[in-house]
């Protein structure tokens, strides 16, 4: 049969009649209904498919162009992706926003009404996952061939509700109604082994797993903006094989026993980050990590073999980026595949492995650097432990050759942590198995090389480099803040800034223009009205759109110091009761999730809500101070809060935050940052200007010095009258009984120096309030934050990775 070149695509027009025809056709053929009987859910699903079809067209041409070019490809391995809602983004990227709105209006519906049915995929938790999504977007926008790999979690992390002030976790069944953005590909299943034994076979070690699980892929499309490129993120779901269901048990009435193996297998992709406080949770989490890398590496090798057969070309065609330590098992897994399954000799395979991987480390906290018990590792992945031992021996031999007789250095650099319980150090494994290691902000990268990974930096200084994070301006300005985006495009004469964010610098001369300032303030107020409407519906609390909107929104962790912000709220409550003019009218917004097993931080959430209940009911501060905890923080909620924020709280202890991306998103939308010299705050302050950033607190060297110098938070706390009054009020039950454990954490060890930074923080808040009292001054600061944030684009981040680590070139996809 003679077929025309390329895929047999149907006509996909861009006009309103074309779009309406396709929408109604999809409603009929995909949903089996008509406009007369369709629900809004039917219309949403049909609209999504109509938009998706236009991306499928581009994806087919992208795949054809990549196959023909046989380029070097970036493979991004990440345990999580926070993709956000897809409909609005894909309408923008296909240029069909206005057409879709007009078609729906003609059918008696609004785009906003239909878009409310779009569900955010539950594939991530915090900044790690959102960074991964931003980088995939920027890779496609830059026309760089790339595939993201992750796990297709059935229930995601969790849906956060607040009951009696406390966080309660509910299942996040994000795909309950089906996701129109997914393409299941059951025929590409991979088999993943666990447990078992290792035997010698024909002179080679051979792993015989005792248990196998199927990895079933689906993919979502990742379009580039202003280009024809559409890459993919490939997600793996665990499935039991067909023999796992025990029909005999079921026939005998033992239904639970019949499905036991099915449940055991499919638990692997059930939820993101199962709690590791139990043996079951630890084993499941390690299974999850190996499942991700095993499926992904087999798929990467398959893609390589589509056009190549010589293993010598593998590193010319493949670069794999490890997004933190979760996928570090990819190092021994690739070595195992090359040696055990493809028959390469050890040295050749290790050279390929080392030149293939690059590793991004996202933490400076020693406790966050993953380790796994050797006993668990040996039981679950016996062949991989052998490989880790062999890698470690060669590595330590190299250390001995470079630094003979330094046994202490060998101990620190070993992949195996000795002690009562021997453990495999996953960050060490990732560093040893990679050709490049990067931090994600200038301070973070420097401290990685000076502290956390200092011995490795001494051994291989050429491997260490910095790539500062960035965010997608398409997602976090154009989509999240369409009013401000329209104002910017109007003044810049177009939307070229969406792919060249440095163009925002042209706004700087307008920072003192009264007319532009007035329009800027009007945009911010309208955004605050939107947030107020949502907050009222979600919590019942009224927000004043003219008050300073002060936001602390991010994952809950002690080092991010939500407690420092809360102590400021309590101190402010007391001061306002004594003098209502001591501060400007202020709304404080908290949002974020705590890990289910992180009880200390969950108690802070409970205390925040207890304080909010008292403050919001106090007539003495009505109209002056409002406190709101917005539940279930995710990308969707961030897109609502970020455009409305006036003051961005970036108050982690200096030297603890790797980078942060919330700081970038908020500043890009005109929020003024109050923060420490931590993570990317340093680069943010340098770029927006010290006058447009409210600085407080110890810097990283001074913080380390304080902690070494016999720090006594209990003595310091009671010497500060504002802090002492706040602590006494909490201890005395002014905001509810039973929060002594929260106070003990800071009056005892105060690991993150909340007490040490409190006075500086309170003074900085007073300085921020003084600036807010002068609308022209504050608006100038706001405009300059946006104008000078061009550096913090994910497009620049991808360009840095491409130049410094990946060495990849774009492949242009021709138009249809």
mmCIF file of N, CA, C and O in Angstrom, residues 76 80-82 125-136 323 360-362 438-441 444 467-473 475-477 480 501 551-555 559-560 633-635 638-639 641-643 645 648-652 656-671 673 678-684 693 785 789 791-798 801:
data_model
loop_
_atom_site.group_PDB
_atom_site.id
_atom_site.type_symbol
_atom_site.label_atom_id
_atom_site.label_comp_id
_atom_site.label_asym_id
_atom_site.label_seq_id
_atom_site.Cartn_x
_atom_site.Cartn_y
_atom_site.Cartn_z
ATOM 1 N N UNK A 76 15.077 13.593 31.398
ATOM 2 C CA UNK A 76 14.976 14.220 32.718
ATOM 3 C C UNK A 76 14.240 13.273 33.651
ATOM 4 O O UNK A 76 13.059 12.974 33.451
ATOM 5 N N UNK A 80 8.862 13.671 40.806
ATOM 6 C CA UNK A 80 7.610 14.428 40.816
ATOM 7 C C UNK A 80 7.610 15.512 39.748
ATOM 8 O O UNK A 80 8.658 16.024 39.339
ATOM 9 N N UNK A 81 6.399 15.823 39.308
ATOM 10 C CA UNK A 81 6.142 16.921 38.368
ATOM 11 C C UNK A 81 4.877 17.631 38.837
ATOM 12 O O UNK A 81 3.838 16.988 39.032
ATOM 13 N N UNK A 82 4.962 18.925 39.012
ATOM 14 C CA UNK A 82 3.758 19.711 39.309
ATOM 15 C C UNK A 82 3.399 20.472 38.041
ATOM 16 O O UNK A 82 3.797 21.620 37.834
ATOM 17 N N UNK A 125 4.706 17.621 44.711
ATOM 18 C CA UNK A 125 4.520 18.134 46.062
ATOM 19 C C UNK A 125 4.903 19.595 46.181
ATOM 20 O O UNK A 125 4.119 20.410 46.634
ATOM 21 N N UNK A 126 6.128 19.947 45.775
ATOM 22 C CA UNK A 126 6.607 21.299 46.004
ATOM 23 C C UNK A 126 7.493 21.812 44.889
ATOM 24 O O UNK A 126 7.315 21.473 43.712
ATOM 25 N N UNK A 127 8.486 22.618 45.285
ATOM 26 C CA UNK A 127 9.320 23.291 44.300
ATOM 27 C C UNK A 127 10.086 22.351 43.386
ATOM 28 O O UNK A 127 10.333 22.674 42.222
ATOM 29 N N UNK A 128 10.479 21.177 43.884
ATOM 30 C CA UNK A 128 11.199 20.208 43.065
ATOM 31 C C UNK A 128 10.371 19.816 41.843
ATOM 32 O O UNK A 128 10.861 19.775 40.714
ATOM 33 N N UNK A 129 9.091 19.533 42.073
ATOM 34 C CA UNK A 129 8.214 19.118 40.979
ATOM 35 C C UNK A 129 7.839 20.259 40.059
ATOM 36 O O UNK A 129 7.692 20.064 38.849
ATOM 37 N N UNK A 130 7.683 21.461 40.621
ATOM 38 C CA UNK A 130 7.331 22.591 39.756
ATOM 39 C C UNK A 130 8.524 23.016 38.913
ATOM 40 O O UNK A 130 8.355 23.390 37.745
ATOM 41 N N UNK A 131 9.728 22.941 39.475
ATOM 42 C CA UNK A 131 10.920 23.228 38.672
ATOM 43 C C UNK A 131 10.992 22.267 37.497
ATOM 44 O O UNK A 131 11.277 22.681 36.368
ATOM 45 N N UNK A 132 10.755 20.975 37.746
ATOM 46 C CA UNK A 132 10.800 19.988 36.669
ATOM 47 C C UNK A 132 9.815 20.354 35.563
ATOM 48 O O UNK A 132 10.148 20.267 34.369
ATOM 49 N N UNK A 133 8.620 20.779 35.935
ATOM 50 C CA UNK A 133 7.622 21.156 34.931
ATOM 51 C C UNK A 133 8.054 22.394 34.161
ATOM 52 O O UNK A 133 7.887 22.476 32.933
ATOM 53 N N UNK A 134 8.611 23.383 34.866
ATOM 54 C CA UNK A 134 9.081 24.602 34.191
ATOM 55 C C UNK A 134 10.202 24.292 33.207
ATOM 56 O O UNK A 134 10.250 24.855 32.099
ATOM 57 N N UNK A 135 11.113 23.392 33.591
ATOM 58 C CA UNK A 135 12.223 23.069 32.699
ATOM 59 C C UNK A 135 11.740 22.317 31.465
ATOM 60 O O UNK A 135 12.248 22.549 30.363
ATOM 61 N N UNK A 136 10.777 21.417 31.624
ATOM 62 C CA UNK A 136 10.238 20.725 30.447
ATOM 63 C C UNK A 136 9.591 21.719 29.490
ATOM 64 O O UNK A 136 9.744 21.618 28.264
ATOM 65 N N UNK A 323 17.158 14.520 38.818
ATOM 66 C CA UNK A 323 16.586 15.625 39.585
ATOM 67 C C UNK A 323 16.541 15.229 41.051
ATOM 68 O O UNK A 323 15.572 14.645 41.527
ATOM 69 N N UNK A 360 21.575 16.995 39.765
ATOM 70 C CA UNK A 360 21.208 18.238 40.437
ATOM 71 C C UNK A 360 20.915 17.933 41.894
ATOM 72 O O UNK A 360 20.011 17.148 42.193
ATOM 73 N N UNK A 361 21.679 18.545 42.794
ATOM 74 C CA UNK A 361 21.448 18.387 44.229
ATOM 75 C C UNK A 361 20.614 19.573 44.713
ATOM 76 O O UNK A 361 20.978 20.726 44.484
ATOM 77 N N UNK A 362 19.493 19.288 45.383
ATOM 78 C CA UNK A 362 18.554 20.345 45.766
ATOM 79 C C UNK A 362 18.557 20.662 47.250
ATOM 80 O O UNK A 362 17.621 21.299 47.726
ATOM 81 N N UNK A 438 25.449 19.919 39.911
ATOM 82 C CA UNK A 438 25.139 21.348 40.027
ATOM 83 C C UNK A 438 24.211 21.640 41.183
ATOM 84 O O UNK A 438 23.352 20.848 41.542
ATOM 85 N N UNK A 439 24.443 22.813 41.774
ATOM 86 C CA UNK A 439 23.485 23.404 42.685
ATOM 87 C C UNK A 439 22.552 24.317 41.911
ATOM 88 O O UNK A 439 22.696 24.490 40.690
ATOM 89 N N UNK A 440 21.591 24.930 42.626
ATOM 90 C CA UNK A 440 20.521 25.637 41.929
ATOM 91 C C UNK A 440 20.434 27.120 42.297
ATOM 92 O O UNK A 440 19.431 27.774 42.009
ATOM 93 N N UNK A 441 21.455 27.637 42.935
ATOM 94 C CA UNK A 441 21.608 29.072 43.179
ATOM 95 C C UNK A 441 23.080 29.293 43.508
ATOM 96 O O UNK A 441 23.781 28.359 43.912
ATOM 97 N N UNK A 444 23.909 28.354 47.113
ATOM 98 C CA UNK A 444 23.728 26.919 47.297
ATOM 99 C C UNK A 444 24.868 26.143 46.662
ATOM 100 O O UNK A 444 25.441 25.226 47.272
ATOM 101 N N UNK A 467 23.765 26.233 38.306
ATOM 102 C CA UNK A 467 22.721 26.630 37.365
ATOM 103 C C UNK A 467 21.558 27.142 38.205
ATOM 104 O O UNK A 467 20.823 26.357 38.808
ATOM 105 N N UNK A 468 21.406 28.445 38.275
ATOM 106 C CA UNK A 468 20.344 29.024 39.088
ATOM 107 C C UNK A 468 18.977 28.700 38.478
ATOM 108 O O UNK A 468 18.786 28.773 37.260
ATOM 109 N N UNK A 469 18.045 28.354 39.348
ATOM 110 C CA UNK A 469 16.694 27.996 38.905
ATOM 111 C C UNK A 469 16.003 29.163 38.201
ATOM 112 O O UNK A 469 16.384 30.319 38.338
ATOM 113 N N UNK A 470 14.930 28.817 37.502
ATOM 114 C CA UNK A 470 14.067 29.811 36.870
ATOM 115 C C UNK A 470 12.655 29.277 36.804
ATOM 116 O O UNK A 470 12.402 28.090 37.071
ATOM 117 N N UNK A 471 11.718 30.146 36.453
ATOM 118 C CA UNK A 471 10.304 29.766 36.362
ATOM 119 C C UNK A 471 9.776 30.113 34.977
ATOM 120 O O UNK A 471 10.363 30.923 34.253
ATOM 121 N N UNK A 472 8.678 29.501 34.628
ATOM 122 C CA UNK A 472 8.085 29.750 33.315
ATOM 123 C C UNK A 472 7.276 31.040 33.319
ATOM 124 O O UNK A 472 6.275 31.131 34.038
ATOM 125 N N UNK A 473 7.656 32.041 32.522
ATOM 126 C CA UNK A 473 6.844 33.267 32.464
ATOM 127 C C UNK A 473 5.504 33.036 31.793
ATOM 128 O O UNK A 473 4.571 33.814 32.009
ATOM 129 N N UNK A 475 3.544 30.342 32.307
ATOM 130 C CA UNK A 475 2.655 29.839 33.345
ATOM 131 C C UNK A 475 2.402 30.873 34.433
ATOM 132 O O UNK A 475 1.271 31.104 34.837
ATOM 133 N N UNK A 476 3.481 31.493 34.928
ATOM 134 C CA UNK A 476 3.354 32.274 36.155
ATOM 135 C C UNK A 476 3.231 33.778 35.949
ATOM 136 O O UNK A 476 3.201 34.518 36.922
ATOM 137 N N UNK A 477 3.115 34.211 34.705
ATOM 138 C CA UNK A 477 2.751 35.607 34.463
ATOM 139 C C UNK A 477 1.626 35.670 33.442
ATOM 140 O O UNK A 477 0.536 36.159 33.742
ATOM 141 N N UNK A 480 -1.184 33.018 34.858
ATOM 142 C CA UNK A 480 -1.601 33.301 36.226
ATOM 143 C C UNK A 480 -2.083 34.733 36.395
ATOM 144 O O UNK A 480 -2.961 35.007 37.217
ATOM 145 N N UNK A 501 12.532 37.143 28.488
ATOM 146 C CA UNK A 501 12.040 37.848 29.665
ATOM 147 C C UNK A 501 12.877 39.077 30.007
ATOM 148 O O UNK A 501 12.407 39.967 30.724
ATOM 149 N N UNK A 551 2.186 37.323 52.119
ATOM 150 C CA UNK A 551 1.978 35.894 51.872
ATOM 151 C C UNK A 551 3.203 35.053 52.220
ATOM 152 O O UNK A 551 4.327 35.385 51.876
ATOM 153 N N UNK A 552 2.942 33.966 52.936
ATOM 154 C CA UNK A 552 3.950 32.931 53.200
ATOM 155 C C UNK A 552 3.355 31.629 52.671
ATOM 156 O O UNK A 552 2.588 30.955 53.354
ATOM 157 N N UNK A 553 3.708 31.294 51.418
ATOM 158 C CA UNK A 553 3.089 30.150 50.741
ATOM 159 C C UNK A 553 4.181 29.260 50.180
ATOM 160 O O UNK A 553 4.940 29.645 49.310
ATOM 161 N N UNK A 554 4.271 28.042 50.703
ATOM 162 C CA UNK A 554 5.283 27.076 50.271
ATOM 163 C C UNK A 554 5.105 25.813 51.107
ATOM 164 O O UNK A 554 4.296 25.781 52.037
ATOM 165 N N UNK A 555 5.853 24.787 50.753
ATOM 166 C CA UNK A 555 5.836 23.557 51.537
ATOM 167 C C UNK A 555 6.193 23.858 52.992
ATOM 168 O O UNK A 555 7.073 24.656 53.270
ATOM 169 N N UNK A 559 12.653 24.594 58.532
ATOM 170 C CA UNK A 559 13.681 25.539 58.069
ATOM 171 C C UNK A 559 13.083 26.681 57.254
ATOM 172 O O UNK A 559 13.709 27.736 57.110
ATOM 173 N N UNK A 560 11.870 26.501 56.726
ATOM 174 C CA UNK A 560 11.230 27.587 55.987
ATOM 175 C C UNK A 560 10.586 28.607 56.927
ATOM 176 O O UNK A 560 10.144 29.663 56.505
ATOM 177 N N UNK A 633 -2.725 23.759 49.059
ATOM 178 C CA UNK A 633 -1.877 24.559 48.183
ATOM 179 C C UNK A 633 -1.308 23.703 47.058
ATOM 180 O O UNK A 633 -0.799 22.608 47.279
ATOM 181 N N UNK A 634 -1.401 24.194 45.839
ATOM 182 C CA UNK A 634 -0.872 23.508 44.654
ATOM 183 C C UNK A 634 -0.619 24.577 43.594
ATOM 184 O O UNK A 634 -0.663 25.777 43.880
ATOM 185 N N UNK A 635 -0.358 24.170 42.371
ATOM 186 C CA UNK A 635 -0.076 25.136 41.310
ATOM 187 C C UNK A 635 -1.292 26.029 41.062
ATOM 188 O O UNK A 635 -1.170 27.248 40.879
ATOM 189 N N UNK A 638 -1.444 28.548 43.692
ATOM 190 C CA UNK A 638 -0.341 29.492 43.523
ATOM 191 C C UNK A 638 -0.660 30.515 42.440
ATOM 192 O O UNK A 638 -0.312 31.700 42.560
ATOM 193 N N UNK A 639 -1.319 30.075 41.372
ATOM 194 C CA UNK A 639 -1.666 30.989 40.279
ATOM 195 C C UNK A 639 -2.696 32.020 40.715
ATOM 196 O O UNK A 639 -2.820 33.073 40.086
ATOM 197 N N UNK A 641 -2.870 33.107 44.187
ATOM 198 C CA UNK A 641 -2.263 33.904 45.256
ATOM 199 C C UNK A 641 -1.158 34.809 44.727
ATOM 200 O O UNK A 641 -1.052 35.984 45.101
ATOM 201 N N UNK A 642 -0.321 34.284 43.838
ATOM 202 C CA UNK A 642 0.864 35.011 43.379
ATOM 203 C C UNK A 642 0.538 36.374 42.775
ATOM 204 O O UNK A 642 1.192 37.376 43.111
ATOM 205 N N UNK A 643 -0.457 36.493 41.882
ATOM 206 C CA UNK A 643 -0.732 37.816 41.312
ATOM 207 C C UNK A 643 -1.259 38.824 42.326
ATOM 208 O O UNK A 643 -1.168 40.032 42.101
ATOM 209 N N UNK A 645 -0.306 39.033 45.624
ATOM 210 C CA UNK A 645 0.613 39.270 46.733
ATOM 211 C C UNK A 645 1.289 40.630 46.621
ATOM 212 O O UNK A 645 1.741 41.031 45.541
ATOM 213 N N UNK A 648 6.218 39.299 49.760
ATOM 214 C CA UNK A 648 6.594 37.893 49.591
ATOM 215 C C UNK A 648 7.528 37.474 50.721
ATOM 216 O O UNK A 648 8.620 38.009 50.865
ATOM 217 N N UNK A 649 7.093 36.505 51.518
ATOM 218 C CA UNK A 649 7.862 36.041 52.672
ATOM 219 C C UNK A 649 8.825 34.930 52.235
ATOM 220 O O UNK A 649 8.414 33.806 51.938
ATOM 221 N N UNK A 650 10.109 35.252 52.229
ATOM 222 C CA UNK A 650 11.165 34.295 51.878
ATOM 223 C C UNK A 650 12.170 34.296 53.026
ATOM 224 O O UNK A 650 13.259 34.839 52.912
ATOM 225 N N UNK A 651 11.771 33.663 54.133
ATOM 226 C CA UNK A 651 12.410 33.934 55.420
ATOM 227 C C UNK A 651 13.131 32.711 56.007
ATOM 228 O O UNK A 651 13.356 32.645 57.212
ATOM 229 N N UNK A 652 13.498 31.765 55.150
ATOM 230 C CA UNK A 652 14.252 30.615 55.631
ATOM 231 C C UNK A 652 15.576 31.059 56.228
ATOM 232 O O UNK A 652 16.126 32.118 55.886
ATOM 233 N N UNK A 656 20.141 27.405 54.317
ATOM 234 C CA UNK A 656 19.314 26.197 54.367
ATOM 235 C C UNK A 656 18.496 25.972 53.101
ATOM 236 O O UNK A 656 18.265 24.828 52.717
ATOM 237 N N UNK A 657 18.023 27.016 52.459
ATOM 238 C CA UNK A 657 17.226 26.880 51.245
ATOM 239 C C UNK A 657 18.163 26.749 50.050
ATOM 240 O O UNK A 657 19.098 27.537 49.907
ATOM 241 N N UNK A 658 17.899 25.750 49.204
ATOM 242 C CA UNK A 658 18.748 25.581 48.026
ATOM 243 C C UNK A 658 18.613 26.785 47.098
ATOM 244 O O UNK A 658 19.586 27.427 46.733
ATOM 245 N N UNK A 659 17.401 27.078 46.705
ATOM 246 C CA UNK A 659 17.175 28.189 45.788
ATOM 247 C C UNK A 659 15.856 28.874 46.109
ATOM 248 O O UNK A 659 15.798 30.032 46.455
ATOM 249 N N UNK A 660 14.771 28.070 46.001
ATOM 250 C CA UNK A 660 13.442 28.653 46.005
ATOM 251 C C UNK A 660 13.066 29.037 44.601
ATOM 252 O O UNK A 660 13.908 29.461 43.791
ATOM 253 N N UNK A 661 11.811 28.826 44.259
ATOM 254 C CA UNK A 661 11.268 29.379 43.019
ATOM 255 C C UNK A 661 10.033 30.229 43.302
ATOM 256 O O UNK A 661 9.658 31.068 42.493
ATOM 257 N N UNK A 662 9.431 30.031 44.488
ATOM 258 C CA UNK A 662 8.318 30.900 44.872
ATOM 259 C C UNK A 662 8.762 32.346 44.947
ATOM 260 O O UNK A 662 8.009 33.264 44.583
ATOM 261 N N UNK A 663 9.989 32.585 45.416
ATOM 262 C CA UNK A 663 10.513 33.949 45.471
ATOM 263 C C UNK A 663 10.534 34.589 44.087
ATOM 264 O O UNK A 663 10.229 35.775 43.916
ATOM 265 N N UNK A 664 10.881 33.788 43.058
ATOM 266 C CA UNK A 664 10.944 34.303 41.683
ATOM 267 C C UNK A 664 9.544 34.591 41.142
ATOM 268 O O UNK A 664 9.305 35.621 40.509
ATOM 269 N N UNK A 665 8.615 33.667 41.369
ATOM 270 C CA UNK A 665 7.261 33.837 40.852
ATOM 271 C C UNK A 665 6.610 35.073 41.443
ATOM 272 O O UNK A 665 5.955 35.855 40.731
ATOM 273 N N UNK A 666 6.780 35.262 42.741
ATOM 274 C CA UNK A 666 6.141 36.389 43.396
ATOM 275 C C UNK A 666 6.764 37.711 42.960
ATOM 276 O O UNK A 666 6.053 38.679 42.665
ATOM 277 N N UNK A 667 8.088 37.761 42.885
ATOM 278 C CA UNK A 667 8.746 38.999 42.438
ATOM 279 C C UNK A 667 8.390 39.315 40.992
ATOM 280 O O UNK A 667 8.187 40.487 40.624
ATOM 281 N N UNK A 668 8.303 38.304 40.152
ATOM 282 C CA UNK A 668 7.935 38.501 38.753
ATOM 283 C C UNK A 668 6.557 39.145 38.628
ATOM 284 O O UNK A 668 6.299 39.910 37.699
ATOM 285 N N UNK A 669 5.685 38.861 39.587
ATOM 286 C CA UNK A 669 4.343 39.437 39.591
ATOM 287 C C UNK A 669 4.245 40.713 40.414
ATOM 288 O O UNK A 669 3.141 41.165 40.735
ATOM 289 N N UNK A 670 5.400 41.284 40.768
ATOM 290 C CA UNK A 670 5.408 42.597 41.410
ATOM 291 C C UNK A 670 5.347 42.583 42.913
ATOM 292 O O UNK A 670 5.153 43.645 43.526
ATOM 293 N N UNK A 671 5.499 41.423 43.556
ATOM 294 C CA UNK A 671 5.570 41.396 45.017
ATOM 295 C C UNK A 671 6.954 41.835 45.463
ATOM 296 O O UNK A 671 7.960 41.532 44.815
ATOM 297 N N UNK A 673 9.920 41.414 48.096
ATOM 298 C CA UNK A 673 10.395 40.327 48.948
ATOM 299 C C UNK A 673 10.899 40.856 50.273
ATOM 300 O O UNK A 673 11.670 41.812 50.322
ATOM 301 N N UNK A 678 19.516 34.032 51.570
ATOM 302 C CA UNK A 678 19.473 32.578 51.446
ATOM 303 C C UNK A 678 19.045 32.199 50.046
ATOM 304 O O UNK A 678 18.229 32.889 49.420
ATOM 305 N N UNK A 679 19.594 31.079 49.546
ATOM 306 C CA UNK A 679 19.177 30.577 48.242
ATOM 307 C C UNK A 679 19.299 31.638 47.164
ATOM 308 O O UNK A 679 20.247 32.428 47.109
ATOM 309 N N UNK A 680 18.298 31.668 46.285
ATOM 310 C CA UNK A 680 18.296 32.628 45.180
ATOM 311 C C UNK A 680 17.883 34.019 45.623
ATOM 312 O O UNK A 680 17.906 34.952 44.805
ATOM 313 N N UNK A 681 17.508 34.197 46.911
ATOM 314 C CA UNK A 681 17.224 35.546 47.400
ATOM 315 C C UNK A 681 18.399 36.485 47.152
ATOM 316 O O UNK A 681 18.212 37.677 46.888
ATOM 317 N N UNK A 682 19.609 35.960 47.263
ATOM 318 C CA UNK A 682 20.805 36.791 47.086
ATOM 319 C C UNK A 682 20.849 37.334 45.666
ATOM 320 O O UNK A 682 21.037 38.546 45.449
ATOM 321 N N UNK A 683 20.667 36.464 44.689
ATOM 322 C CA UNK A 683 20.684 36.895 43.296
ATOM 323 C C UNK A 683 19.480 37.784 42.980
ATOM 324 O O UNK A 683 19.581 38.736 42.193
ATOM 325 N N UNK A 684 18.334 37.477 43.609
ATOM 326 C CA UNK A 684 17.145 38.299 43.404
ATOM 327 C C UNK A 684 17.386 39.724 43.905
ATOM 328 O O UNK A 684 17.095 40.709 43.210
ATOM 329 N N UNK A 693 14.044 45.462 48.017
ATOM 330 C CA UNK A 693 14.074 44.177 48.709
ATOM 331 C C UNK A 693 14.223 44.486 50.190
ATOM 332 O O UNK A 693 15.082 45.296 50.571
ATOM 333 N N UNK A 785 10.646 45.308 40.640
ATOM 334 C CA UNK A 785 10.796 43.874 40.857
ATOM 335 C C UNK A 785 10.453 43.105 39.594
ATOM 336 O O UNK A 785 11.199 42.220 39.163
ATOM 337 N N UNK A 789 13.365 41.069 36.780
ATOM 338 C CA UNK A 789 13.318 39.632 37.049
ATOM 339 C C UNK A 789 13.567 38.774 35.814
ATOM 340 O O UNK A 789 13.347 37.563 35.851
ATOM 341 N N UNK A 791 16.154 37.595 34.516
ATOM 342 C CA UNK A 791 17.147 36.530 34.704
ATOM 343 C C UNK A 791 16.501 35.241 35.195
ATOM 344 O O UNK A 791 16.994 34.144 34.911
ATOM 345 N N UNK A 792 15.382 35.349 35.914
ATOM 346 C CA UNK A 792 14.802 34.188 36.580
ATOM 347 C C UNK A 792 13.783 33.450 35.715
ATOM 348 O O UNK A 792 12.810 32.889 36.205
ATOM 349 N N UNK A 793 14.044 33.442 34.423
ATOM 350 C CA UNK A 793 13.224 32.683 33.486
ATOM 351 C C UNK A 793 13.768 31.274 33.359
ATOM 352 O O UNK A 793 14.984 31.058 33.290
ATOM 353 N N UNK A 794 12.873 30.285 33.299
ATOM 354 C CA UNK A 794 13.297 28.900 33.049
ATOM 355 C C UNK A 794 13.980 28.776 31.692
ATOM 356 O O UNK A 794 14.789 27.856 31.490
ATOM 357 N N UNK A 795 13.683 29.673 30.762
ATOM 358 C CA UNK A 795 14.354 29.656 29.463
ATOM 359 C C UNK A 795 15.856 29.909 29.631
ATOM 360 O O UNK A 795 16.688 29.257 28.988
ATOM 361 N N UNK A 796 16.207 30.852 30.513
ATOM 362 C CA UNK A 796 17.631 31.094 30.794
ATOM 363 C C UNK A 796 18.249 29.896 31.507
ATOM 364 O O UNK A 796 19.387 29.495 31.219
ATOM 365 N N UNK A 797 17.496 29.279 32.424
ATOM 366 C CA UNK A 797 18.007 28.096 33.134
ATOM 367 C C UNK A 797 18.335 26.973 32.153
ATOM 368 O O UNK A 797 19.403 26.348 32.226
ATOM 369 N N UNK A 798 17.427 26.725 31.223
ATOM 370 C CA UNK A 798 17.652 25.670 30.230
ATOM 371 C C UNK A 798 18.834 26.024 29.334
ATOM 372 O O UNK A 798 19.640 25.143 28.974
ATOM 373 N N UNK A 801 21.901 25.114 31.369
ATOM 374 C CA UNK A 801 22.104 23.652 31.370
ATOM 375 C C UNK A 801 22.641 23.183 30.019
ATOM 376 O O UNK A 801 23.556 22.349 29.949
#
